[in-house]
Amino acid sequence: MTETDDKKPRENFIRDIVREDRAAGRIEGRVHTRFPPEPNGYLHIGHAKSICLNFGLAADFDGLCNLRFDDTNPETESFEYVASIKEDVRWLGFDWDDREYYASDYYEKLYEFAEILIRKGKAYVCDLGAEDVTATRGTLTRPGTDSPFRNRTVEENLDLFRRMRAGEFPDGAKSLRAKIDMAHPNLLLRDPVMYRIRRAHHYRRGDAWCLYPTYDWAHGQSDSIEGITHSICTLEFEVHRPLYDWFLKELGVFKPRQIEFARLNLSHTVLSKRKLLLLVKENRVDGWDDPRMPTISGLRRRGYTPAAIRRFADLIGVAKVPSIVDMPLLESCVREDLNKTSPRAMAVLRPLKIVLTNYPEDKVEMLECVNNPEDPSAGSRAVPFSRTLYIEREDFLEDPPKKFFRLSPGREVRLRYAYFITCREVVKDPATGGVVEVRCTYDPATRGGDSPDGRSPKATLHWVSAAHAVPAEVRLYDTLFTKRDPNELEEGEDWLANLNPKSLEAISEARLEPMLAEAAPGSRWQFERMGYFVADTKHSRPGAPVFNRTVTLRDVWTKLQKTGRADG
Ligand code: ATP
Ligand code: MG
């Protein structure tokens, strides 16, 4: 990873545009952005990119950023989603002060705007059903055909539109359409629908409305009402921009500038609320905040820090060209942050019993362990050491291959902050032949992990004292999907079939050093040699801790940069 000054944001084409607009005094020379989520799901890491961009621009150019709920689809929206979105934006470190707005508060204003267009002869009530509207729209190579209702008089349109609002017509029986050009090269400008009749209960407006505005009709006008100067959105809205501009021009109201950028795609996961919702609904994951989810709440539960996500958003930059960012980059961001901030601890995930035959039966020593080698001010702590210990099962091999330097018969290794030990005997289960205990001797002259005669074993292992260790559940994660791009499917391929069946491994037999018994839910640690872990906010209890692995210690990103491959 390249080092950049954390305080200085990276340049990008949007910042250039904003700077030029300011210098030229365009759009009143102000900078006012908005983050406009639809409350129909939890936010994901892609939204984090947009949040960092919008709030970041406002902060860097003395401007403001609004939080606006783009809530125009009654069927899918809810207060639960609103609450989660607010929590996530705040957690990421951004503040909208009192500028919390809702498109659903603009329904009256949008309705007035619509009447203005009708009066100008720029909108009409159409009796074609949704299917007929689509069928008469034409194609890229063939113009559409005019609706038979296109030439209604202003009076007739006003009357019908008011009666639509009053609930005189059934759902779908009529729509309000902009009168633009049925042969326009951009299909979106072929008399687009502005309002549909839909008797649906809205979570905020209840049953006050049976007309709902389309995205295209609501979005630009909401931006204008709020005095947004730069309306930043993802690339798929580039083709909508002429329509965005057309509505504002015809209304003669304040006109923000829409700027598009490429949405974030992240490898081995999906960033679509529709797909994420399905995973939740079908119980493929443990809710929106499952630590495997790319949601902000999932990343939080996984142990990610707001700083790591902001850093990621800065590193990936903002561009016009779609691409897929590899997951290891995100992981390297959280690793870098946690390395500086998380206290170290010893935890044995899959225990193997070690008995030190020459260590007194009932002796317990308190050994000093450094809390964070990266941060001397973090100090040290005392950890109990005794005759019976656990080490990681994978740190012992009876028949080691050439490059295995950890414990094996006759081999001496260092126990971190403790002693050198030498393997003398292997005890097996007579029934299975599996190793159940390894008997070792320790060298009392190596207390603290240093030898007076300069001996230096090739391996240093972490450990816990069996009698003092805290049993815990530890959860390890792999990517949610096995495929790098789960959105790109072969013909007939089901995207759910690429879910990784091994994305979660729950280990119930872990043994932790004593202080971790009381680890506060949400607290983050480095377990020596095993990775960064967080005490689970949903399931961890004092005395019965549950930990999620945030990320391993291995920097896959650097390897990927060098070899183009994350594995091998
Ligand atoms: P989804 O495709 O997940 O349903 P959406 O665009 O429908 O996303 P919104 O709630 O409308 O979700 O998004 C709010 C804002 O976040 C929009 O400005 C949108 O452009 C932006 N956004 C959504 N997904 C991404 C992404 N993957 N990368 C960057 N910005 C995104
Ligand atoms: Mg959207």
Coordinates of C-alpha atoms and ligand atoms in Angstrom, one line a residue:
M1 CA 0.0 0.0 0.0
T2 CA 1.3 3.4 -0.8
E3 CA 1.6 5.9 2.0
T4 CA -0.5 9.0 1.6
D5 CA -1.0 11.8 4.1
D6 CA -4.2 10.8 5.9
K7 CA -5.2 14.4 6.3
K8 CA -5.0 15.3 2.6
P9 CA -7.7 13.7 0.4
R10 CA -6.8 12.3 -3.0
E11 CA -7.6 14.3 -6.0
N12 CA -10.2 13.1 -8.4
F13 CA -12.2 14.5 -11.4
I14 CA -15.2 15.4 -9.2
R15 CA -13.0 17.6 -7.0
D16 CA -11.7 19.2 -10.1
I17 CA -15.2 20.0 -11.3
V18 CA -16.2 21.4 -8.0
R19 CA -13.1 23.5 -7.8
E20 CA -13.7 24.9 -11.3
D21 CA -17.4 25.6 -10.6
R22 CA -16.4 27.5 -7.4
A23 CA -13.7 29.5 -9.2
A24 CA -16.1 30.4 -12.0
G25 CA -18.8 31.3 -9.5
R26 CA -21.2 28.7 -11.1
I27 CA -24.0 27.3 -9.1
E28 CA -23.7 30.2 -6.7
G29 CA -20.1 29.2 -6.0
R30 CA -21.3 27.0 -3.2
V31 CA -20.8 23.4 -2.4
H32 CA -23.8 21.5 -1.1
T33 CA -24.0 17.8 -1.6
R34 CA -26.3 15.1 -0.4
F35 CA -26.3 11.4 0.3
P36 CA -29.6 10.0 -0.9
P37 CA -30.3 6.5 0.2
E38 CA -33.6 4.8 -0.4
P39 CA -34.6 3.2 3.0
N40 CA -35.2 -0.2 1.5
G41 CA -32.3 -2.1 3.0
Y42 CA -29.1 -1.6 5.0
L43 CA -26.2 0.3 3.7
H44 CA -23.2 -1.5 2.2
I45 CA -19.6 -0.7 1.5
G46 CA -20.6 0.8 -1.9
H47 CA -22.7 3.3 -0.1
A48 CA -19.7 4.0 2.2
K49 CA -17.9 5.1 -0.9
S50 CA -20.7 7.5 -1.8
I51 CA -21.0 8.8 1.8
C52 CA -17.2 9.5 2.1
L53 CA -17.3 11.2 -1.3
N54 CA -20.4 13.4 -0.6
F55 CA -19.6 14.3 3.0
G56 CA -15.9 14.6 2.2
L57 CA -16.4 17.1 -0.6
A58 CA -18.6 19.2 1.7
A59 CA -16.0 19.2 4.4
D60 CA -13.1 20.0 2.1
F61 CA -14.9 22.9 0.3
D62 CA -16.5 24.6 3.3
G63 CA -19.9 23.2 2.2
L64 CA -22.7 21.1 3.6
C65 CA -24.0 17.6 3.0
N66 CA -27.6 16.6 3.5
L67 CA -28.9 13.2 4.4
R68 CA -31.9 12.6 2.2
F69 CA -34.1 9.6 2.3
D70 CA -35.2 9.0 -1.3
D71 CA -38.4 7.3 -0.2
T72 CA -40.7 7.1 -3.1
N73 CA -41.4 3.4 -3.2
P74 CA -43.9 2.6 -0.5
E75 CA -43.8 -1.2 -0.8
T76 CA -40.2 -1.7 0.2
E77 CA -39.4 1.1 2.7
S78 CA -39.4 1.2 6.4
F79 CA -38.4 3.0 9.6
E80 CA -36.1 0.1 10.5
Y81 CA -34.0 0.9 7.4
V82 CA -34.1 4.6 8.1
A83 CA -32.8 4.0 11.6
S84 CA -30.0 1.6 10.4
I85 CA -28.9 4.1 7.7
K86 CA -28.6 6.9 10.3
E87 CA -26.7 4.7 12.7
D88 CA -24.3 3.6 9.9
V89 CA -23.6 7.1 8.5
R90 CA -22.9 8.4 12.1
W91 CA -20.7 5.4 12.9
L92 CA -18.7 6.1 9.8
G93 CA -18.0 9.5 11.3
F94 CA -20.2 11.9 9.4
D95 CA -22.7 14.4 10.6
W96 CA -25.7 15.9 8.8
D97 CA -26.6 18.2 11.7
D98 CA -30.3 19.1 11.3
R99 CA -30.3 18.4 7.6
E100 CA -32.3 15.2 7.6
Y101 CA -34.7 15.3 4.7
Y102 CA -37.2 13.0 3.1
A103 CA -38.4 13.0 -0.5
S104 CA -41.7 11.9 1.0
D105 CA -41.9 15.4 2.6
Y106 CA -41.8 16.9 -0.9
Y107 CA -44.8 15.1 -2.3
E108 CA -47.0 18.2 -2.1
K109 CA -44.3 20.4 -3.7
L110 CA -43.6 17.8 -6.4
Y111 CA -47.4 17.7 -7.1
E112 CA -47.4 21.5 -7.5
F113 CA -44.4 21.2 -9.9
A114 CA -46.3 18.7 -11.9
E115 CA -49.2 21.1 -12.3
I116 CA -46.8 23.7 -13.5
L117 CA -45.6 21.4 -16.3
I118 CA -49.2 20.5 -17.2
R119 CA -50.1 24.2 -17.5
K120 CA -47.1 24.7 -19.7
G121 CA -48.3 21.9 -22.0
K122 CA -45.3 19.8 -21.0
A123 CA -47.1 17.0 -19.2
Y124 CA -50.2 15.0 -19.9
V125 CA -52.4 12.3 -18.4
C126 CA -52.1 9.0 -20.3
D127 CA -54.5 6.1 -20.1
L128 CA -52.2 3.5 -21.5
G129 CA -51.3 0.8 -19.0
A130 CA -47.7 0.2 -18.0
E131 CA -47.2 -2.5 -20.6
D132 CA -48.6 -0.4 -23.4
V133 CA -46.3 2.5 -22.4
T134 CA -43.4 0.2 -22.7
A135 CA -44.6 -1.3 -26.0
T136 CA -45.0 2.1 -27.7
R137 CA -41.7 3.4 -26.5
G138 CA -39.8 2.1 -29.6
T139 CA -36.2 0.9 -29.5
L140 CA -32.8 2.3 -30.0
T141 CA -33.2 2.0 -33.8
R142 CA -37.0 2.6 -34.0
P143 CA -38.8 5.7 -32.8
G144 CA -41.7 5.3 -30.4
T145 CA -45.3 6.1 -31.2
D146 CA -47.3 8.9 -29.7
S147 CA -49.8 8.0 -27.1
P148 CA -53.4 8.6 -28.3
F149 CA -53.8 10.7 -25.1
R150 CA -50.8 13.0 -25.9
N151 CA -52.9 15.9 -27.2
R152 CA -55.3 16.3 -24.4
T153 CA -55.9 20.0 -23.5
V154 CA -54.4 21.6 -20.5
E155 CA -57.8 21.8 -18.8
E156 CA -58.5 18.1 -19.4
N157 CA -55.1 17.2 -18.1
L158 CA -55.4 19.3 -15.0
D159 CA -58.9 17.9 -14.3
L160 CA -57.8 14.3 -14.7
F161 CA -54.6 14.8 -12.7
R162 CA -56.5 16.2 -9.8
R163 CA -59.0 13.4 -10.0
M164 CA -56.0 10.9 -10.0
R165 CA -54.9 12.4 -6.8
A166 CA -58.4 12.3 -5.3
G167 CA -58.4 8.6 -5.9
E168 CA -61.1 8.4 -8.6
F169 CA -59.2 5.9 -10.8
P170 CA -57.9 2.4 -10.1
D171 CA -54.2 1.6 -9.7
G172 CA -52.4 1.7 -13.0
A173 CA -55.4 3.1 -14.9
K174 CA -53.6 6.4 -15.7
S175 CA -50.2 7.9 -15.4
L176 CA -48.8 11.4 -15.8
R177 CA -46.2 11.6 -18.5
A178 CA -43.8 14.4 -19.5
K179 CA -44.4 15.5 -23.1
I180 CA -41.0 15.5 -24.7
D181 CA -40.4 13.6 -27.9
M182 CA -41.3 10.0 -28.7
A183 CA -38.6 9.9 -31.3
H184 CA -35.8 11.2 -29.0
P185 CA -32.6 9.2 -29.4
N186 CA -32.5 8.8 -25.6
L187 CA -35.3 6.4 -24.7
L188 CA -35.6 8.0 -21.3
L189 CA -36.9 11.2 -22.9
R190 CA -39.7 9.5 -24.8
D191 CA -42.5 10.9 -22.7
P192 CA -41.3 9.4 -19.4
V193 CA -43.7 8.6 -16.6
M194 CA -43.7 11.0 -13.7
Y195 CA -46.6 9.6 -11.6
R196 CA -48.3 6.3 -11.2
I197 CA -51.5 5.5 -9.3
R198 CA -50.6 3.1 -6.5
R199 CA -52.7 2.5 -3.5
A200 CA -49.9 1.5 -1.2
H201 CA -49.3 2.4 2.4
H202 CA -46.2 4.5 2.9
Y203 CA -44.3 4.1 6.1
R204 CA -44.2 7.9 6.7
R205 CA -47.1 9.3 4.7
G206 CA -49.5 6.5 5.5
D207 CA -52.4 6.5 3.0
A208 CA -52.3 10.2 2.3
W209 CA -51.2 9.6 -1.3
C210 CA -52.4 7.2 -4.0
L211 CA -50.0 8.8 -6.5
Y212 CA -46.3 8.1 -6.3
P213 CA -43.6 10.0 -8.2
T214 CA -41.0 8.1 -10.2
Y215 CA -37.3 8.3 -9.4
D216 CA -36.6 10.6 -12.3
W217 CA -39.4 13.0 -11.3
A218 CA -38.5 13.0 -7.6
H219 CA -34.8 13.1 -7.6
G220 CA -33.7 16.2 -9.4
Q221 CA -36.6 18.3 -8.0
S222 CA -35.6 17.2 -4.4
D223 CA -32.1 18.2 -5.2
S224 CA -33.3 21.6 -6.4
I225 CA -35.6 22.2 -3.4
E226 CA -32.6 21.6 -1.1
G227 CA -30.3 23.8 -3.0
I228 CA -27.9 21.0 -3.8
T229 CA -25.1 22.3 -6.0
H230 CA -23.5 19.0 -7.0
S231 CA -25.7 15.9 -7.3
I232 CA -23.3 13.0 -7.3
C233 CA -24.6 9.6 -8.4
T234 CA -23.4 6.4 -10.0
L235 CA -22.8 5.8 -13.7
E236 CA -26.1 4.2 -14.5
F237 CA -27.7 7.6 -14.1
E238 CA -25.6 9.2 -16.8
V239 CA -28.3 8.5 -19.4
H240 CA -30.8 10.1 -17.0
R241 CA -29.0 13.4 -16.9
P242 CA -30.7 15.0 -19.9
L243 CA -34.0 14.2 -18.3
Y244 CA -32.8 15.6 -14.9
D245 CA -31.8 18.8 -16.7
W246 CA -35.0 18.9 -18.8
F247 CA -37.3 18.9 -15.8
L248 CA -35.4 21.6 -14.0
K249 CA -35.2 23.8 -17.1
E250 CA -38.9 23.5 -17.8
L251 CA -39.7 24.3 -14.2
G252 CA -37.3 27.2 -14.2
V253 CA -36.0 26.4 -10.8
F254 CA -32.6 26.2 -9.2
K255 CA -30.5 23.7 -11.2
P256 CA -27.9 21.5 -9.5
R257 CA -25.2 19.8 -11.5
Q258 CA -25.4 16.0 -11.8
I259 CA -22.0 14.3 -11.9
E260 CA -21.7 10.5 -12.3
F261 CA -18.9 8.2 -11.0
A262 CA -18.4 4.4 -11.3
R263 CA -20.0 2.5 -8.4
L264 CA -17.8 0.3 -6.2
N265 CA -17.7 -3.4 -7.0
L266 CA -15.9 -5.6 -4.5
S267 CA -14.6 -9.1 -5.3
H268 CA -16.3 -12.2 -3.9
T269 CA -19.4 -10.4 -2.8
V270 CA -22.5 -8.6 -4.1
L271 CA -23.3 -5.0 -3.6
S272 CA -27.0 -4.9 -4.5
K273 CA -29.6 -4.3 -1.8
R274 CA -32.0 -6.6 -3.7
K275 CA -29.5 -9.5 -3.5
L276 CA -28.4 -8.8 0.0
L277 CA -32.1 -8.7 1.1
L278 CA -32.7 -12.1 -0.5
L279 CA -29.7 -13.6 1.5
V280 CA -31.3 -12.2 4.7
K281 CA -34.8 -13.3 3.8
E282 CA -33.7 -16.8 2.9
N283 CA -31.6 -17.1 6.1
R284 CA -28.5 -17.7 4.1
V285 CA -26.8 -15.3 6.5
D286 CA -27.5 -14.3 10.1
G287 CA -29.2 -11.0 9.3
W288 CA -28.1 -7.8 7.6
D289 CA -25.2 -7.5 10.2
D290 CA -23.8 -11.0 9.6
P291 CA -20.1 -10.5 9.8
R292 CA -19.8 -12.0 6.3
M293 CA -22.0 -9.4 4.7
P294 CA -20.5 -6.4 2.9
T295 CA -23.0 -4.2 4.8
I296 CA -21.6 -1.5 7.0
S297 CA -23.3 -3.2 10.0
G298 CA -21.8 -6.5 9.0
L299 CA -18.3 -5.0 8.7
R300 CA -18.8 -3.3 12.1
R301 CA -19.7 -6.6 13.6
R302 CA -16.8 -8.2 11.9
G303 CA -14.5 -5.7 13.7
Y304 CA -13.9 -3.2 11.0
T305 CA -13.2 0.4 12.2
P306 CA -14.7 3.5 10.6
A307 CA -11.2 4.8 10.0
A308 CA -10.4 1.6 8.0
I309 CA -13.4 2.0 5.8
R310 CA -12.7 5.7 5.2
R311 CA -9.2 4.9 4.3
F312 CA -10.4 2.3 1.8
A313 CA -12.8 4.8 0.3
D314 CA -9.9 7.2 -0.2
L315 CA -7.5 4.6 -1.6
I316 CA -10.0 3.2 -4.2
G317 CA -10.5 6.7 -5.5
V318 CA -13.3 8.0 -7.8
A319 CA -13.3 7.2 -11.5
K320 CA -15.6 7.1 -14.5
V321 CA -14.6 3.5 -15.4
P322 CA -16.3 0.5 -13.8
S323 CA -13.9 -1.9 -12.1
I324 CA -13.8 -4.6 -9.4
V325 CA -11.7 -3.9 -6.3
D326 CA -10.1 -6.9 -4.7
M327 CA -11.2 -7.8 -1.2
P328 CA -7.6 -7.9 0.1
L329 CA -7.3 -4.2 -0.4
L330 CA -10.2 -3.7 2.1
E331 CA -8.6 -6.2 4.4
S332 CA -5.2 -4.4 4.3
C333 CA -6.9 -1.2 5.3
V334 CA -8.3 -2.7 8.5
R335 CA -5.1 -4.6 9.2
E336 CA -3.1 -1.4 9.0
D337 CA -5.5 0.4 11.4
L338 CA -5.8 -2.4 13.9
N339 CA -2.1 -3.0 13.9
K340 CA -1.7 0.4 15.5
T341 CA -4.6 0.3 17.9
S342 CA -5.4 -3.2 19.0
P343 CA -3.9 -4.7 22.2
R344 CA -2.3 -8.1 21.8
A345 CA -3.5 -11.2 23.5
M346 CA -2.9 -14.9 23.4
A347 CA -5.6 -17.3 22.3
V348 CA -5.4 -20.9 21.2
L349 CA -8.1 -21.7 18.7
R350 CA -7.6 -25.5 18.5
P351 CA -5.9 -26.6 21.7
L352 CA -3.3 -29.3 22.1
K353 CA -2.3 -30.1 25.7
I354 CA 1.3 -29.7 26.7
V355 CA 2.7 -31.0 30.0
L356 CA 6.0 -29.6 31.2
T357 CA 7.3 -32.7 33.1
N358 CA 10.0 -30.7 35.0
Y359 CA 7.8 -27.8 36.0
P360 CA 6.4 -28.1 39.6
E361 CA 2.8 -29.4 39.9
D362 CA 1.2 -26.4 41.7
K363 CA 3.5 -23.6 40.7
V364 CA 2.0 -20.6 38.8
E365 CA 4.2 -17.8 37.5
M366 CA 2.9 -14.4 36.3
L367 CA 4.9 -13.6 33.1
E368 CA 5.1 -10.1 31.7
C369 CA 3.7 -9.8 28.1
V370 CA 3.8 -6.6 26.0
N371 CA 0.4 -5.2 25.2
N372 CA 1.3 -3.6 21.8
P373 CA 4.8 -3.6 20.4
E374 CA 3.6 -0.8 18.0
D375 CA 2.6 1.4 20.9
P376 CA 4.9 1.5 23.9
S377 CA 2.4 3.5 25.9
A378 CA 0.1 0.5 25.9
G379 CA 2.3 -1.1 28.6
S380 CA 2.4 -4.7 29.6
R381 CA 0.3 -7.3 31.5
A382 CA 1.0 -10.4 33.6
V383 CA -0.2 -13.7 32.2
P384 CA -0.3 -16.9 34.2
F385 CA 2.0 -19.8 33.3
S386 CA 1.9 -23.3 34.7
R387 CA 2.8 -27.0 34.2
T388 CA -0.1 -27.7 31.8
L389 CA -0.6 -25.5 28.8
Y390 CA -2.4 -25.4 25.5
I391 CA -0.7 -24.6 22.2
E392 CA -2.2 -24.5 18.7
R393 CA -2.7 -28.0 17.4
E394 CA -1.2 -27.0 14.0
D395 CA 2.0 -26.0 15.8
F396 CA 2.9 -29.6 16.5
L397 CA 3.7 -32.4 14.0
E398 CA 5.0 -35.8 14.9
D399 CA 6.6 -36.3 11.5
P400 CA 7.5 -32.7 10.4
P401 CA 8.4 -32.0 6.7
K402 CA 11.7 -30.2 6.1
K403 CA 10.5 -26.7 6.4
F404 CA 8.4 -27.2 9.6
F405 CA 10.2 -25.5 12.4
R406 CA 7.6 -25.7 15.1
L407 CA 7.2 -28.3 17.8
S408 CA 8.0 -31.9 16.9
P409 CA 9.8 -34.8 18.8
G410 CA 13.2 -33.7 20.1
R411 CA 12.7 -30.1 18.8
E412 CA 13.1 -27.0 21.0
V413 CA 10.8 -24.0 20.5
R414 CA 10.2 -20.7 22.3
L415 CA 6.9 -20.0 24.1
R416 CA 6.3 -16.3 23.6
Y417 CA 7.3 -14.3 26.7
A418 CA 7.8 -17.6 28.6
Y419 CA 10.4 -20.3 28.2
F420 CA 12.1 -22.6 25.7
I421 CA 10.5 -26.0 25.7
T422 CA 11.7 -29.3 24.2
C423 CA 9.4 -32.1 23.1
R424 CA 10.2 -35.4 24.8
E425 CA 7.2 -37.6 24.4
V426 CA 3.9 -37.9 22.5
V427 CA 0.9 -39.4 24.2
K428 CA -1.8 -40.9 21.9
D429 CA -5.3 -42.1 22.2
P430 CA -5.0 -45.8 21.9
A431 CA -8.4 -46.0 20.1
T432 CA -7.9 -43.4 17.4
G433 CA -4.1 -43.0 17.3
G434 CA -4.6 -39.2 17.6
V435 CA -2.1 -37.1 19.6
V436 CA -3.8 -36.1 22.9
E437 CA -0.9 -34.7 24.8
V438 CA 2.7 -33.7 24.2
R439 CA 5.1 -34.0 27.1
C440 CA 8.0 -31.5 27.2
T441 CA 10.7 -30.2 29.4
Y442 CA 11.3 -26.5 29.9
D443 CA 14.6 -24.7 30.4
P444 CA 14.3 -22.5 33.6
A445 CA 17.3 -20.4 32.3
T446 CA 15.2 -19.0 29.4
R447 CA 12.5 -17.2 31.5
G448 CA 10.9 -14.4 29.5
G449 CA 11.8 -16.1 26.2
D450 CA 15.6 -15.3 26.1
S451 CA 18.5 -17.7 26.3
P452 CA 21.6 -16.7 28.2
D453 CA 23.8 -18.8 25.8
G454 CA 22.4 -17.2 22.6
R455 CA 20.4 -20.2 21.6
S456 CA 17.5 -19.1 19.4
P457 CA 14.8 -21.6 18.3
K458 CA 13.4 -21.0 14.8
A459 CA 9.8 -21.0 16.1
T460 CA 8.0 -18.9 18.7
L461 CA 4.6 -20.2 19.7
H462 CA 1.7 -18.7 21.6
W463 CA 0.1 -20.5 24.5
V464 CA -2.3 -20.4 27.4
S465 CA -2.2 -22.0 30.8
A466 CA -4.8 -24.8 30.9
A467 CA -6.1 -24.1 34.4
H468 CA -6.4 -20.4 33.8
A469 CA -7.7 -20.3 30.2
V470 CA -11.2 -19.1 29.3
P471 CA -13.2 -21.4 27.0
A472 CA -14.6 -19.4 24.1
E473 CA -16.3 -19.7 20.8
V474 CA -14.3 -18.3 17.9
R475 CA -15.6 -17.7 14.4
L476 CA -13.5 -17.6 11.3
Y477 CA -14.7 -16.4 8.0
D478 CA -14.0 -16.8 4.4
T479 CA -15.4 -14.9 1.5
L480 CA -19.2 -15.0 1.1
F481 CA -18.9 -16.1 -2.6
T482 CA -16.4 -18.4 -4.2
K483 CA -16.5 -16.6 -7.4
R484 CA -14.5 -13.3 -7.9
D485 CA -17.4 -11.7 -9.6
P486 CA -20.6 -13.4 -8.5
N487 CA -22.6 -10.9 -10.7
E488 CA -21.2 -12.3 -13.9
L489 CA -23.0 -15.5 -14.6
E490 CA -22.9 -18.1 -17.3
E491 CA -26.2 -18.8 -19.0
G492 CA -28.5 -20.7 -16.6
E493 CA -26.1 -20.2 -13.7
D494 CA -27.8 -19.3 -10.4
W495 CA -26.0 -16.6 -8.5
L496 CA -26.8 -18.3 -5.2
A497 CA -25.0 -21.4 -6.3
N498 CA -21.7 -19.5 -5.9
L499 CA -22.2 -18.9 -2.2
N500 CA -19.2 -20.2 -0.3
P501 CA -20.4 -23.2 1.8
K502 CA -17.2 -22.7 3.9
S503 CA -17.7 -19.0 4.6
L504 CA -18.1 -19.6 8.3
E505 CA -16.2 -21.9 10.6
A506 CA -17.3 -21.8 14.2
I507 CA -14.7 -23.2 16.7
S508 CA -16.2 -24.0 20.1
E509 CA -13.1 -25.3 21.8
A510 CA -10.9 -22.2 21.8
R511 CA -9.0 -21.3 25.0
L512 CA -8.1 -17.6 25.7
E513 CA -5.8 -15.9 28.2
P514 CA -7.8 -14.9 31.3
M515 CA -8.3 -11.2 30.7
L516 CA -10.3 -11.9 27.6
A517 CA -13.1 -13.4 29.7
E518 CA -14.4 -9.8 30.3
A519 CA -13.7 -8.4 26.9
A520 CA -16.3 -5.8 26.1
P521 CA -18.6 -6.7 23.2
G522 CA -17.2 -4.8 20.2
S523 CA -13.6 -4.6 21.6
R524 CA -10.9 -5.4 19.1
W525 CA -7.7 -7.5 19.8
Q526 CA -4.9 -9.0 18.0
F527 CA -4.6 -12.6 18.9
E528 CA -0.9 -13.3 18.5
R529 CA -0.2 -15.1 15.2
M530 CA -3.9 -15.8 14.6
G531 CA -5.2 -12.4 13.4
Y532 CA -7.4 -9.6 14.5
F533 CA -10.5 -10.4 16.4
V534 CA -13.6 -8.6 17.8
A535 CA -15.8 -9.7 20.7
D536 CA -19.2 -10.3 19.0
T537 CA -21.8 -7.6 19.8
K538 CA -24.7 -10.0 19.5
H539 CA -23.5 -13.2 21.3
S540 CA -20.5 -12.4 23.5
R541 CA -21.2 -12.3 27.3
P542 CA -18.8 -11.7 30.2
G543 CA -17.4 -15.1 31.1
A544 CA -18.6 -16.6 27.9
P545 CA -16.9 -14.7 25.1
V546 CA -17.5 -15.1 21.4
F547 CA -15.0 -13.7 19.0
N548 CA -15.2 -13.0 15.3
R549 CA -12.0 -12.9 13.2
T550 CA -11.9 -9.6 11.4
V551 CA -8.9 -10.5 9.3
T552 CA -5.8 -12.7 9.4
L553 CA -2.3 -11.2 9.9
R554 CA -1.1 -12.2 6.4
D555 CA -0.9 -9.3 4.0
V556 CA -2.4 -10.8 0.9
W557 CA -2.7 -7.4 -0.8
T558 CA 1.1 -6.9 -1.2
K559 CA 1.3 -10.4 -2.6
L560 CA -1.5 -9.7 -5.0
Q561 CA 0.2 -6.6 -6.2
K562 CA 3.5 -8.5 -6.8
T563 CA 2.1 -11.7 -8.4
G564 CA -1.4 -10.8 -9.5
R565 CA -2.7 -13.7 -7.4
A566 CA -4.0 -13.7 -3.9
D567 CA -3.3 -17.4 -3.2
G568 CA -0.3 -19.7 -3.6
Ligands
ATP1 P1 -28.4 -0.9 -4.7 O1 -27.9 -1.2 -6.1 O2 -27.5 -1.6 -3.6 O3 -29.8 -1.1 -4.5 P2 -29.0 1.8 -4.8 O4 -28.2 2.7 -5.7 O5 -30.3 1.5 -5.3 O6 -28.1 0.6 -4.4 P3 -29.5 3.9 -3.0 O7 -30.1 3.8 -1.6 O8 -30.4 4.5 -4.0 O9 -29.1 2.4 -3.4 O10 -28.1 4.5 -2.9 C1 -27.8 5.7 -2.3 C2 -26.6 6.3 -2.9 O11 -25.5 5.4 -2.8 C3 -26.8 6.7 -4.3 O12 -26.3 8.0 -4.6 C4 -26.0 5.6 -5.0 O13 -25.5 6.1 -6.2 C5 -24.9 5.3 -4.0 N1 -24.4 3.9 -4.2 C6 -25.2 2.8 -4.2 N2 -24.4 1.7 -4.4 C7 -23.1 2.2 -4.6 C8 -21.9 1.5 -5.0 N3 -21.8 0.2 -5.1 N4 -20.8 2.3 -5.1 C9 -20.9 3.7 -4.9 N5 -22.0 4.3 -4.6 C10 -23.2 3.6 -4.5
MG2 MG -31.1 3.8 -6.0

